[in-house]
């Protein structure tokens, strides 16, 4: 992430005082000075008096909490914006309600060449099935429609959209009426997104960035790629973000490389690495995550999902990226996919040297079905686990989708955050929006109150992974924390009493005592109100202010 000045005026020198500043520099800090886009000082209210006459602005926090801005380490920005501005079925309670919304959306958007929607999840509906093609044809009046499942690894479409991509039905993952997966899904997605006018795409991206800023998110990791979006989508987003004061956007381009020379395209696009959603497998919800043992409810007996890259291809990619000096990364969810990743990265380390591979900070997105051996290998190879705790909140537990797909015992092994931290694996938290919404405090809560108690981590650990962890994942160890010299990326929050929350009584109680000097954070107990963002600042520039505050 760059600290370069934005096209805006030079940031003002600001003294914030009269609140709570979350900083390891001073666990009892109530004031902070920001100068030239960086944190200049953090300290006590009494010491703040000496700065008051030398700043451009004094902000009375009135007891508010100041924290580092969040980094969402896995976002699909255009898709997020389209969900915000278009058809979003994430909260549809029944199939009938979903079809009614499709019908209303088609009426409201008569000029759209292709209707776009997102978020259906039949596992939550009483009908227990997705909409049929005939139902969608009727609801849209025969118009093209692309409607992704919540995990974005499958989609239902209308006959009119398939008519625009006649070869899709014969590709792997094609079906006469079931949701499309694999290559068939990618083909119809390319056609659907290809229908979006540049102005509509820019509006969607701006809407997503504005939503992120309103939630205290200062940075996003955009996970783009040829099977997900387009090069124009990525370059347009990076250009848009560069023209605005924030949030910052770091781009990844998920294209497999075989030689270091292949990395030139990734660099030309402005991406930090050939990483993000470079698919080793699919998703559990769509039965396409690659497993060692069959699904408990698979579409046919013995079904173990889909493998898109083997260990040899992974090794070649990691080798090429390491030699080119860029990050490699993969989407891997199932245990078999994660085994392939570990074997491939280890083979690259054997060829190039372990220290060189570790220094590159390669990353794995999702990493859900980790075994103890996988976790040990992640630590050995210094792989960052870019994870989404809201997945567990949505689909974890003994009676939800994970248990349906895998059975209760295997489902309970998913997303083992505590074990990852114990092993020293770097964590970066994100949403995979629009799969789950941009919701940073909700994400921290989901990690701290994981549906499987053994996998819970402290609020402080989750918060660190969602702030500093995202910066570390892009090679920056000096940011994501409010200490002198760090970028002035911060958020101001209205919240209740600050506490030090730990998962359960097994954690040492000293850390909850004020005398320990551990900075407090908001109470994230399920059911408690989440903090409200009052202001977001990126590089010293205010990018969001809550109205009437």
Short mmCIF file of C-alpha atoms in Angstrom, two decimals:
data_model
loop_
_atom_site.label_atom_id
_atom_site.label_comp_id
_atom_site.label_asym_id
_atom_site.label_seq_id
_atom_site.Cartn_x
_atom_site.Cartn_y
_atom_site.Cartn_z
CA UNK A 1 0.00 0.00 0.00
CA UNK A 2 1.35 3.38 -0.96
CA UNK A 3 1.74 6.39 1.32
CA UNK A 4 1.95 8.77 -1.64
CA UNK A 5 -0.16 11.92 -1.34
CA UNK A 6 -3.58 11.84 -2.93
CA UNK A 7 -4.58 14.40 -5.57
CA UNK A 8 -6.24 16.39 -2.77
CA UNK A 9 -4.71 19.28 -0.85
CA UNK A 10 -1.96 18.58 1.67
CA UNK A 11 -3.54 17.06 4.81
CA UNK A 12 -4.04 19.43 7.71
CA UNK A 13 -2.29 19.11 11.06
CA UNK A 14 -4.94 17.91 13.48
CA UNK A 15 -5.07 17.34 17.23
CA UNK A 16 -7.71 14.86 18.37
CA UNK A 17 -8.37 14.94 22.09
CA UNK A 18 -10.91 14.06 24.74
CA UNK A 19 -11.51 10.45 23.70
CA UNK A 20 -9.89 7.02 23.73
CA UNK A 21 -7.07 6.29 21.28
CA UNK A 22 -6.36 2.61 20.67
CA UNK A 23 -2.57 2.52 20.46
CA UNK A 24 0.18 0.21 21.73
CA UNK A 25 2.31 3.35 22.11
CA UNK A 26 0.17 4.34 25.11
CA UNK A 27 -2.61 2.02 26.30
CA UNK A 28 -4.25 4.92 28.16
CA UNK A 29 -3.95 7.51 25.36
CA UNK A 30 -6.72 10.08 25.00
CA UNK A 31 -5.20 12.29 22.30
CA UNK A 32 -3.37 12.05 18.96
CA UNK A 33 -1.67 14.48 16.59
CA UNK A 34 -1.76 13.88 12.83
CA UNK A 35 0.69 15.74 10.61
CA UNK A 36 1.40 15.40 6.87
CA UNK A 37 -0.72 12.30 6.56
CA UNK A 38 0.99 10.40 9.37
CA UNK A 39 0.56 9.92 13.09
CA UNK A 40 2.92 12.36 14.78
CA UNK A 41 2.18 11.79 18.48
CA UNK A 42 -0.07 9.74 20.77
CA UNK A 43 -0.48 10.49 24.45
CA UNK A 44 -2.39 11.89 27.40
CA UNK A 45 -4.86 14.74 27.66
CA UNK A 46 -2.52 16.83 29.78
CA UNK A 47 0.32 16.61 27.28
CA UNK A 48 -2.05 17.51 24.45
CA UNK A 49 -2.21 21.09 25.72
CA UNK A 50 1.29 21.73 24.42
CA UNK A 51 0.19 20.92 20.86
CA UNK A 52 -3.05 22.89 20.77
CA UNK A 53 -1.60 26.16 19.48
CA UNK A 54 0.51 24.60 16.74
CA UNK A 55 -2.13 22.68 14.76
CA UNK A 56 -4.61 23.65 12.05
CA UNK A 57 -7.56 21.98 13.74
CA UNK A 58 -8.50 20.65 17.17
CA UNK A 59 -11.12 17.89 17.22
CA UNK A 60 -13.00 17.28 20.47
CA UNK A 61 -13.69 13.54 20.40
CA UNK A 62 -16.33 13.89 23.15
CA UNK A 63 -15.41 10.47 24.49
CA UNK A 64 -15.34 8.70 21.12
CA UNK A 65 -12.93 5.85 20.34
CA UNK A 66 -10.18 6.25 17.73
CA UNK A 67 -8.80 3.07 16.15
CA UNK A 68 -6.73 2.22 13.09
CA UNK A 69 -8.94 2.00 10.02
CA UNK A 70 -9.85 -1.54 9.05
CA UNK A 71 -8.41 -3.36 6.04
CA UNK A 72 -10.76 -5.76 4.26
CA UNK A 73 -8.34 -8.29 2.80
CA UNK A 74 -10.69 -9.86 0.23
CA UNK A 75 -13.23 -7.85 -1.77
CA UNK A 76 -14.84 -7.92 -5.20
CA UNK A 77 -15.51 -4.22 -5.49
CA UNK A 78 -17.61 -3.98 -8.65
CA UNK A 79 -19.79 -6.93 -7.63
CA UNK A 80 -20.20 -5.35 -4.20
CA UNK A 81 -21.32 -2.09 -5.76
CA UNK A 82 -23.72 -3.83 -8.12
CA UNK A 83 -25.28 -5.62 -5.13
CA UNK A 84 -25.56 -2.30 -3.29
CA UNK A 85 -27.17 -0.55 -6.25
CA UNK A 86 -29.08 -3.46 -7.79
CA UNK A 87 -30.73 -6.79 -7.03
CA UNK A 88 -29.51 -8.25 -3.73
CA UNK A 89 -31.16 -11.47 -2.49
CA UNK A 90 -28.96 -12.08 0.55
CA UNK A 91 -31.86 -11.50 2.93
CA UNK A 92 -34.58 -13.17 0.82
CA UNK A 93 -36.37 -15.55 3.17
CA UNK A 94 -38.07 -17.81 0.62
CA UNK A 95 -37.86 -18.82 -3.02
CA UNK A 96 -41.17 -17.06 -3.64
CA UNK A 97 -39.81 -13.82 -2.17
CA UNK A 98 -36.68 -14.12 -4.31
CA UNK A 99 -38.73 -14.54 -7.50
CA UNK A 100 -40.91 -11.57 -6.55
CA UNK A 101 -37.77 -9.45 -6.19
CA UNK A 102 -36.47 -10.63 -9.56
CA UNK A 103 -39.79 -9.66 -11.12
CA UNK A 104 -39.75 -6.19 -9.54
CA UNK A 105 -36.11 -5.62 -10.53
CA UNK A 106 -36.84 -6.50 -14.17
CA UNK A 107 -39.69 -3.96 -14.22
CA UNK A 108 -37.52 -1.29 -12.62
CA UNK A 109 -34.57 -1.75 -15.06
CA UNK A 110 -36.11 -1.83 -18.56
CA UNK A 111 -32.94 -0.54 -20.26
CA UNK A 112 -30.46 -3.09 -18.85
CA UNK A 113 -29.16 -5.42 -21.55
CA UNK A 114 -28.52 -8.09 -18.92
CA UNK A 115 -30.17 -8.12 -15.50
CA UNK A 116 -27.71 -8.77 -12.67
CA UNK A 117 -28.37 -10.08 -9.19
CA UNK A 118 -26.64 -11.77 -6.31
CA UNK A 119 -27.03 -13.56 -3.02
CA UNK A 120 -29.58 -16.39 -3.20
CA UNK A 121 -28.99 -19.28 -0.83
CA UNK A 122 -31.44 -22.15 -1.15
CA UNK A 123 -30.07 -23.81 2.00
CA UNK A 124 -31.88 -21.09 3.97
CA UNK A 125 -35.20 -21.33 2.16
CA UNK A 126 -38.08 -23.61 3.16
CA UNK A 127 -38.33 -24.78 -0.46
CA UNK A 128 -34.70 -26.05 -0.25
CA UNK A 129 -34.10 -25.52 -3.97
CA UNK A 130 -32.88 -22.74 -6.26
CA UNK A 131 -35.18 -21.07 -8.78
CA UNK A 132 -35.66 -23.03 -11.98
CA UNK A 133 -34.85 -21.62 -15.39
CA UNK A 134 -38.54 -21.64 -16.29
CA UNK A 135 -39.41 -19.63 -13.17
CA UNK A 136 -36.71 -17.09 -13.95
CA UNK A 137 -37.76 -16.83 -17.60
CA UNK A 138 -41.27 -16.00 -16.42
CA UNK A 139 -40.14 -13.55 -13.75
CA UNK A 140 -37.94 -11.58 -16.17
CA UNK A 141 -40.32 -11.65 -19.11
CA UNK A 142 -37.79 -13.63 -21.12
CA UNK A 143 -34.86 -11.23 -20.61
CA UNK A 144 -31.23 -12.20 -19.92
CA UNK A 145 -30.54 -12.63 -16.17
CA UNK A 146 -27.37 -13.63 -14.31
CA UNK A 147 -28.05 -14.43 -10.64
CA UNK A 148 -25.21 -15.67 -8.45
CA UNK A 149 -25.48 -17.88 -5.41
CA UNK A 150 -24.26 -16.33 -2.14
CA UNK A 151 -20.79 -17.89 -2.54
CA UNK A 152 -20.49 -16.64 -6.17
CA UNK A 153 -19.31 -20.10 -7.27
CA UNK A 154 -22.50 -20.96 -9.09
CA UNK A 155 -25.32 -19.06 -10.76
CA UNK A 156 -28.81 -19.52 -12.13
CA UNK A 157 -29.53 -17.88 -15.47
CA UNK A 158 -32.37 -17.41 -17.91
CA UNK A 159 -32.69 -19.00 -21.33
CA UNK A 160 -32.11 -15.59 -22.92
CA UNK A 161 -28.70 -15.28 -21.28
CA UNK A 162 -27.70 -18.77 -22.41
CA UNK A 163 -28.73 -17.77 -25.93
CA UNK A 164 -26.01 -15.09 -25.76
CA UNK A 165 -23.43 -17.75 -24.80
CA UNK A 166 -24.58 -20.84 -26.72
CA UNK A 167 -21.40 -22.81 -26.05
CA UNK A 168 -21.77 -22.50 -22.26
CA UNK A 169 -24.24 -25.38 -21.92
CA UNK A 170 -21.65 -27.82 -23.24
CA UNK A 171 -18.84 -26.69 -20.95
CA UNK A 172 -17.93 -28.44 -17.68
CA UNK A 173 -20.40 -27.34 -15.03
CA UNK A 174 -23.20 -26.81 -17.54
CA UNK A 175 -26.70 -28.08 -16.81
CA UNK A 176 -30.12 -28.03 -18.47
CA UNK A 177 -31.69 -26.53 -15.34
CA UNK A 178 -29.45 -26.79 -12.26
CA UNK A 179 -27.15 -23.91 -11.27
CA UNK A 180 -24.13 -23.51 -13.51
CA UNK A 181 -20.69 -24.11 -12.03
CA UNK A 182 -17.09 -24.28 -13.29
CA UNK A 183 -16.32 -23.27 -16.86
CA UNK A 184 -19.99 -22.88 -17.78
CA UNK A 185 -20.46 -20.40 -14.95
CA UNK A 186 -17.35 -18.44 -15.92
CA UNK A 187 -18.57 -18.19 -19.51
CA UNK A 188 -21.97 -16.74 -18.61
CA UNK A 189 -20.37 -14.45 -16.01
CA UNK A 190 -18.06 -13.01 -18.66
CA UNK A 191 -21.03 -12.34 -20.93
CA UNK A 192 -23.07 -10.79 -18.14
CA UNK A 193 -20.33 -8.51 -16.86
CA UNK A 194 -19.35 -7.67 -20.43
CA UNK A 195 -22.77 -6.03 -20.76
CA UNK A 196 -22.03 -3.47 -18.05
CA UNK A 197 -21.38 0.00 -19.44
CA UNK A 198 -18.23 1.75 -18.17
CA UNK A 199 -20.31 4.42 -16.42
CA UNK A 200 -22.42 1.77 -14.64
CA UNK A 201 -19.26 -0.04 -13.54
CA UNK A 202 -17.67 3.16 -12.21
CA UNK A 203 -20.87 4.02 -10.33
CA UNK A 204 -20.88 0.56 -8.75
CA UNK A 205 -17.23 0.84 -7.74
CA UNK A 206 -17.78 4.29 -6.24
CA UNK A 207 -20.77 2.99 -4.28
CA UNK A 208 -18.69 0.16 -2.84
CA UNK A 209 -15.84 2.48 -1.85
CA UNK A 210 -18.29 4.88 -0.20
CA UNK A 211 -19.89 2.05 1.76
CA UNK A 212 -16.47 0.84 2.88
CA UNK A 213 -15.50 4.33 4.07
CA UNK A 214 -18.76 4.66 6.01
CA UNK A 215 -17.82 1.51 7.94
CA UNK A 216 -14.36 2.63 8.99
CA UNK A 217 -12.59 0.63 6.27
CA UNK A 218 -9.50 2.44 5.04
CA UNK A 219 -8.11 -0.18 2.65
CA UNK A 220 -9.45 -2.92 0.40
CA UNK A 221 -7.70 -5.84 -1.29
CA UNK A 222 -9.40 -6.26 -4.65
CA UNK A 223 -9.32 -9.90 -5.78
CA UNK A 224 -9.68 -9.68 -9.56
CA UNK A 225 -8.81 -12.09 -12.33
CA UNK A 226 -9.66 -13.32 -15.81
CA UNK A 227 -12.20 -15.85 -14.49
CA UNK A 228 -13.82 -13.31 -12.17
CA UNK A 229 -13.97 -9.91 -13.83
CA UNK A 230 -11.78 -8.27 -16.47
CA UNK A 231 -8.55 -6.36 -16.82
CA UNK A 232 -10.54 -3.20 -17.58
CA UNK A 233 -12.51 -3.68 -14.37
CA UNK A 234 -9.31 -3.86 -12.31
CA UNK A 235 -7.50 -0.98 -14.00
CA UNK A 236 -10.63 1.16 -13.85
CA UNK A 237 -10.98 0.51 -10.13
CA UNK A 238 -7.33 1.27 -9.41
CA UNK A 239 -7.59 4.50 -11.40
CA UNK A 240 -10.78 5.50 -9.60
CA UNK A 241 -9.21 4.82 -6.21
CA UNK A 242 -6.09 6.82 -7.11
CA UNK A 243 -8.23 9.83 -7.98
CA UNK A 244 -10.01 9.81 -4.62
CA UNK A 245 -8.69 10.38 -1.09
CA UNK A 246 -9.73 6.87 -0.01
CA UNK A 247 -10.18 4.06 0.76
CA UNK A 248 -6.91 2.70 -0.58
CA UNK A 249 -7.21 -0.23 -3.02
CA UNK A 250 -4.57 -2.92 -3.50
CA UNK A 251 -5.17 -5.09 -6.55
CA UNK A 252 -4.47 -8.76 -7.12
CA UNK A 253 -4.81 -10.49 -10.48
CA UNK A 254 -5.56 -14.22 -10.33
CA UNK A 255 -3.75 -15.51 -13.40
CA UNK A 256 -1.55 -18.60 -13.24
CA UNK A 257 2.06 -18.02 -14.24
CA UNK A 258 4.60 -20.52 -15.51
CA UNK A 259 7.67 -18.26 -15.83
CA UNK A 260 8.86 -15.07 -14.19
CA UNK A 261 8.50 -13.30 -17.53
CA UNK A 262 4.74 -13.93 -17.37
CA UNK A 263 4.59 -11.54 -14.40
CA UNK A 264 4.94 -8.51 -16.65
CA UNK A 265 1.21 -8.54 -17.40
CA UNK A 266 0.38 -8.59 -13.69
CA UNK A 267 2.68 -5.64 -13.05
CA UNK A 268 1.33 -3.71 -16.05
CA UNK A 269 -2.18 -4.03 -14.65
CA UNK A 270 -1.02 -2.40 -11.42
CA UNK A 271 -1.55 -5.53 -9.34
CA UNK A 272 0.62 -6.36 -6.35
CA UNK A 273 0.63 -10.05 -7.16
CA UNK A 274 -0.75 -12.96 -9.14
CA UNK A 275 -2.96 -13.95 -6.25
CA UNK A 276 -6.42 -13.66 -4.78
CA UNK A 277 -9.00 -15.95 -6.34
CA UNK A 278 -6.66 -18.12 -8.36
CA UNK A 279 -8.90 -21.13 -8.02
CA UNK A 280 -7.47 -24.38 -6.74
CA UNK A 281 -11.06 -25.45 -6.03
CA UNK A 282 -14.56 -23.98 -5.63
CA UNK A 283 -16.89 -23.61 -2.65
CA UNK A 284 -18.65 -25.83 -0.16
CA UNK A 285 -22.05 -24.30 -0.81
CA UNK A 286 -21.84 -25.18 -4.51
CA UNK A 287 -20.33 -28.65 -3.83
CA UNK A 288 -17.17 -27.61 -5.72
CA UNK A 289 -14.62 -27.30 -2.91
CA UNK A 290 -12.14 -30.15 -3.39
CA UNK A 291 -12.24 -32.73 -0.58
CA UNK A 292 -10.27 -35.82 0.38
CA UNK A 293 -13.49 -37.58 1.41
CA UNK A 294 -16.87 -37.24 -0.35
CA UNK A 295 -19.55 -34.72 0.51
CA UNK A 296 -22.19 -35.93 2.94
CA UNK A 297 -24.93 -34.57 0.65
CA UNK A 298 -23.21 -34.56 -2.72
CA UNK A 299 -25.05 -34.47 -6.03
CA UNK A 300 -23.98 -38.09 -6.50
CA UNK A 301 -22.30 -40.77 -4.40
CA UNK A 302 -18.59 -40.26 -3.94
CA UNK A 303 -18.61 -36.62 -5.09
CA UNK A 304 -15.46 -34.81 -3.86
CA UNK A 305 -15.73 -31.47 -5.65
CA UNK A 306 -13.57 -29.93 -8.36
CA UNK A 307 -9.77 -29.54 -8.62
CA UNK A 308 -8.56 -26.70 -10.85
CA UNK A 309 -4.82 -26.77 -10.11
CA UNK A 310 -2.55 -29.58 -8.98
CA UNK A 311 0.61 -29.34 -6.87
CA UNK A 312 2.85 -29.11 -9.94
CA UNK A 313 0.94 -26.11 -11.34
CA UNK A 314 0.98 -24.49 -7.91
CA UNK A 315 4.73 -25.02 -7.60
CA UNK A 316 5.32 -23.49 -11.04
CA UNK A 317 3.20 -20.46 -10.13
CA UNK A 318 4.89 -19.86 -6.78
CA UNK A 319 8.32 -20.27 -8.38
CA UNK A 320 7.51 -17.80 -11.15
CA UNK A 321 6.07 -15.22 -8.75
CA UNK A 322 8.93 -15.53 -6.29
CA UNK A 323 11.51 -15.11 -9.02
CA UNK A 324 9.62 -12.07 -10.37
CA UNK A 325 9.42 -10.48 -6.91
CA UNK A 326 5.63 -10.49 -6.65
CA UNK A 327 3.19 -12.28 -4.37
CA UNK A 328 1.56 -15.56 -5.31
CA UNK A 329 -1.72 -16.63 -3.86
CA UNK A 330 -4.55 -19.10 -4.24
CA UNK A 331 -8.20 -19.67 -3.46
CA UNK A 332 -8.34 -22.96 -1.56
CA UNK A 333 -11.19 -24.14 0.69
CA UNK A 334 -11.35 -27.94 0.75
CA UNK A 335 -8.78 -30.10 2.51
CA UNK A 336 -7.62 -31.70 -0.75
CA UNK A 337 -7.13 -28.27 -2.31
CA UNK A 338 -5.13 -27.12 0.72
CA UNK A 339 -2.98 -30.25 0.52
CA UNK A 340 -2.20 -29.37 -3.11
CA UNK A 341 -1.27 -25.81 -2.09
CA UNK A 342 1.03 -26.96 0.70
CA UNK A 343 2.72 -29.53 -1.52
CA UNK A 344 3.14 -27.02 -4.34
CA UNK A 345 4.55 -24.22 -2.19
CA UNK A 346 6.90 -26.64 -0.46
CA UNK A 347 8.16 -27.86 -3.83
CA UNK A 348 8.87 -24.24 -4.81
CA UNK A 349 10.72 -23.75 -1.52
CA UNK A 350 12.79 -26.85 -2.19
CA UNK A 351 13.79 -25.35 -5.53
CA UNK A 352 14.35 -21.72 -4.53
CA UNK A 353 15.18 -22.01 -0.85
CA UNK A 354 12.81 -21.73 2.08
CA UNK A 355 13.97 -18.26 3.13
CA UNK A 356 13.23 -16.80 -0.29
CA UNK A 357 9.72 -18.22 -0.41
CA UNK A 358 8.98 -17.11 3.15
CA UNK A 359 10.14 -13.57 2.38
CA UNK A 360 7.66 -13.29 -0.51
CA UNK A 361 4.67 -13.54 1.89
CA UNK A 362 2.53 -15.63 -0.42
CA UNK A 363 -1.09 -15.97 0.67
CA UNK A 364 -4.04 -18.34 0.65
CA UNK A 365 -7.61 -17.10 0.51
CA UNK A 366 -10.32 -18.75 2.67
CA UNK A 367 -8.26 -21.76 3.86
CA UNK A 368 -11.27 -23.29 5.60
CA UNK A 369 -10.67 -27.06 5.90
CA UNK A 370 -7.24 -26.90 7.48
CA UNK A 371 -5.76 -29.93 9.21
CA UNK A 372 -3.00 -29.69 11.85
CA UNK A 373 -0.48 -30.65 9.17
CA UNK A 374 -1.71 -27.86 6.91
CA UNK A 375 -1.41 -25.34 9.74
CA UNK A 376 2.15 -26.43 10.52
CA UNK A 377 3.04 -26.07 6.85
CA UNK A 378 1.48 -22.58 6.63
CA UNK A 379 3.68 -21.54 9.56
CA UNK A 380 6.79 -23.15 8.04
CA UNK A 381 6.22 -21.51 4.65
CA UNK A 382 5.05 -18.13 6.07
CA UNK A 383 1.79 -18.31 4.15
CA UNK A 384 -0.74 -15.65 5.11
CA UNK A 385 -4.22 -17.04 5.76
CA UNK A 386 -6.67 -14.50 4.32
CA UNK A 387 -9.88 -15.61 6.03
CA UNK A 388 -13.53 -14.58 6.36
CA UNK A 389 -15.01 -15.19 9.83
CA UNK A 390 -18.47 -14.21 8.62
CA UNK A 391 -18.52 -17.49 6.71
CA UNK A 392 -18.65 -19.32 10.02
CA UNK A 393 -21.30 -16.94 11.35
CA UNK A 394 -23.45 -17.60 8.28
CA UNK A 395 -22.88 -21.31 7.66
CA UNK A 396 -21.17 -22.77 10.74
CA UNK A 397 -22.67 -24.70 13.64
CA UNK A 398 -24.13 -28.17 13.83
CA UNK A 399 -27.30 -27.48 11.84
CA UNK A 400 -26.28 -25.10 9.04
CA UNK A 401 -24.84 -25.48 5.55
CA UNK A 402 -21.34 -26.67 6.51
CA UNK A 403 -22.81 -29.52 8.57
CA UNK A 404 -25.14 -30.44 5.72
CA UNK A 405 -22.29 -30.59 3.22
CA UNK A 406 -19.71 -32.31 5.41
CA UNK A 407 -21.44 -33.84 8.41
CA UNK A 408 -21.16 -32.38 11.89
CA UNK A 409 -17.73 -33.73 12.80
CA UNK A 410 -15.94 -32.43 9.73
CA UNK A 411 -17.86 -29.14 9.89
CA UNK A 412 -16.52 -28.55 13.39
CA UNK A 413 -12.95 -28.54 12.06
CA UNK A 414 -13.52 -25.57 9.75
CA UNK A 415 -11.89 -22.15 10.13
CA UNK A 416 -9.56 -22.99 13.07
CA UNK A 417 -8.41 -19.45 13.84
CA UNK A 418 -7.09 -20.16 17.33
CA UNK A 419 -4.86 -22.96 16.06
CA UNK A 420 -3.55 -20.74 13.26
CA UNK A 421 -2.58 -18.01 15.71
CA UNK A 422 -0.98 -20.48 18.12
CA UNK A 423 1.18 -21.76 15.27
CA UNK A 424 2.26 -18.26 14.29
CA UNK A 425 0.41 -18.15 10.97
CA UNK A 426 -0.22 -14.55 9.84
CA UNK A 427 -3.96 -13.79 9.62
CA UNK A 428 -5.65 -11.14 7.50
CA UNK A 429 -9.42 -10.77 7.86
CA UNK A 430 -11.89 -9.86 5.14
CA UNK A 431 -15.43 -10.30 3.90
CA UNK A 432 -15.22 -11.68 0.33
CA UNK A 433 -17.94 -9.09 -0.29
CA UNK A 434 -20.50 -9.50 -1.77
CA UNK A 435 -20.38 -13.11 -0.52
CA UNK A 436 -20.76 -11.67 2.98
CA UNK A 437 -21.24 -7.93 3.55
CA UNK A 438 -18.63 -5.33 4.35
CA UNK A 439 -18.92 -5.38 8.14
CA UNK A 440 -15.59 -5.07 10.00
CA UNK A 441 -16.81 -5.11 13.61
CA UNK A 442 -19.18 -7.95 12.73
CA UNK A 443 -16.20 -9.80 11.27
CA UNK A 444 -14.19 -9.33 14.47
CA UNK A 445 -17.20 -10.52 16.48
CA UNK A 446 -17.55 -13.62 14.29
CA UNK A 447 -13.91 -14.58 14.94
CA UNK A 448 -14.15 -13.97 18.68
CA UNK A 449 -17.46 -15.85 19.01
CA UNK A 450 -16.83 -18.60 16.45
CA UNK A 451 -19.60 -21.21 16.43
CA UNK A 452 -17.00 -23.82 17.39
CA UNK A 453 -15.64 -22.59 20.76
CA UNK A 454 -12.21 -24.18 20.30
CA UNK A 455 -11.57 -21.96 17.28
CA UNK A 456 -12.32 -18.64 19.01
CA UNK A 457 -9.69 -15.94 19.41
CA UNK A 458 -9.64 -12.81 21.54
CA UNK A 459 -11.29 -9.65 20.25
CA UNK A 460 -7.86 -8.04 20.34
CA UNK A 461 -6.32 -10.75 18.14
CA UNK A 462 -9.18 -10.57 15.64
CA UNK A 463 -9.06 -6.77 15.61
CA UNK A 464 -5.31 -6.86 14.94
CA UNK A 465 -5.82 -9.31 12.08
CA UNK A 466 -8.42 -6.98 10.56
CA UNK A 467 -6.25 -3.87 10.84
CA UNK A 468 -2.51 -4.52 10.98
CA UNK A 469 -2.89 -8.00 9.49
CA UNK A 470 -4.12 -6.63 6.17
CA UNK A 471 -1.12 -4.32 5.87
CA UNK A 472 1.29 -7.10 6.77
CA UNK A 473 -0.32 -9.26 4.08
CA UNK A 474 0.87 -6.75 1.47
CA UNK A 475 4.36 -6.46 2.91
CA UNK A 476 3.93 -3.47 5.23
CA UNK A 477 4.83 -3.95 8.90
CA UNK A 478 4.75 -0.25 9.79
CA UNK A 479 1.05 0.46 9.32
CA UNK A 480 -2.40 -0.50 10.55
CA UNK A 481 -1.54 0.69 14.05
CA UNK A 482 -1.63 4.17 15.61
CA UNK A 483 1.99 4.89 16.53
CA UNK A 484 4.22 7.80 15.50
CA UNK A 485 5.31 7.46 11.89
CA UNK A 486 2.44 5.23 10.80
CA UNK A 487 0.05 6.33 8.04
CA UNK A 488 -2.85 8.33 9.48
CA UNK A 489 -5.52 5.84 8.47
CA UNK A 490 -7.99 5.84 11.35
CA UNK A 491 -11.66 5.76 12.26
CA UNK A 492 -13.62 7.46 15.01
CA UNK A 493 -16.38 5.45 16.69
CA UNK A 494 -19.34 5.99 18.96
CA UNK A 495 -19.40 2.99 21.25
CA UNK A 496 -20.08 1.83 24.76
CA UNK A 497 -17.66 0.93 27.51
CA UNK A 498 -14.33 -0.48 26.39
CA UNK A 499 -13.35 -3.92 27.65
CA UNK A 500 -10.72 -6.60 27.05
CA UNK A 501 -12.62 -9.65 25.76
CA UNK A 502 -11.19 -13.14 25.63
CA UNK A 503 -12.83 -16.27 24.25
CA UNK A 504 -13.34 -18.06 27.58
CA UNK A 505 -11.93 -18.65 31.05
CA UNK A 506 -8.99 -20.64 29.74
CA UNK A 507 -7.28 -17.38 28.69
CA UNK A 508 -5.14 -15.78 31.38
CA UNK A 509 -7.25 -13.34 33.37
CA UNK A 510 -4.42 -10.81 33.81
CA UNK A 511 -5.09 -9.47 30.33
CA UNK A 512 -8.51 -8.21 31.39
CA UNK A 513 -7.15 -6.18 34.31
CA UNK A 514 -6.63 -2.45 33.57
CA UNK A 515 -3.24 -2.68 35.27
CA UNK A 516 -2.02 -4.93 32.49
CA UNK A 517 -1.92 -1.95 30.13
CA UNK A 518 -3.91 -3.80 27.45
CA UNK A 519 -5.93 -1.25 25.42
CA UNK A 520 -9.66 -1.89 25.57
CA UNK A 521 -12.01 -2.43 22.63
CA UNK A 522 -15.80 -2.31 22.29
CA UNK A 523 -17.93 -5.06 23.84
CA UNK A 524 -18.72 -7.37 20.91
CA UNK A 525 -20.85 -9.89 22.82
CA UNK A 526 -23.49 -11.22 20.39
CA UNK A 527 -26.57 -9.07 20.69
CA UNK A 528 -24.67 -5.99 21.88
CA UNK A 529 -24.84 -3.00 19.49
CA UNK A 530 -21.82 -2.65 17.24
CA UNK A 531 -19.81 0.60 17.18
CA UNK A 532 -21.04 3.36 14.86
CA UNK A 533 -18.50 5.00 12.56
CA UNK A 534 -18.44 8.79 12.96
CA UNK A 535 -15.45 9.57 10.76
CA UNK A 536 -12.97 7.73 8.55
CA UNK A 537 -9.60 9.25 7.65
CA UNK A 538 -7.12 7.88 5.10
CA UNK A 539 -3.67 9.39 4.82
CA UNK A 540 -4.81 12.34 6.90
CA UNK A 541 -7.77 13.08 4.59
CA UNK A 542 -11.31 12.70 5.88
CA UNK A 543 -13.13 10.33 3.53
CA UNK A 544 -16.34 9.91 5.53
CA UNK A 545 -18.19 11.94 8.14
CA UNK A 546 -21.49 10.70 9.54
CA UNK A 547 -24.21 13.25 8.78
CA UNK A 548 -25.38 15.42 11.68
CA UNK A 549 -22.44 14.39 13.85
#
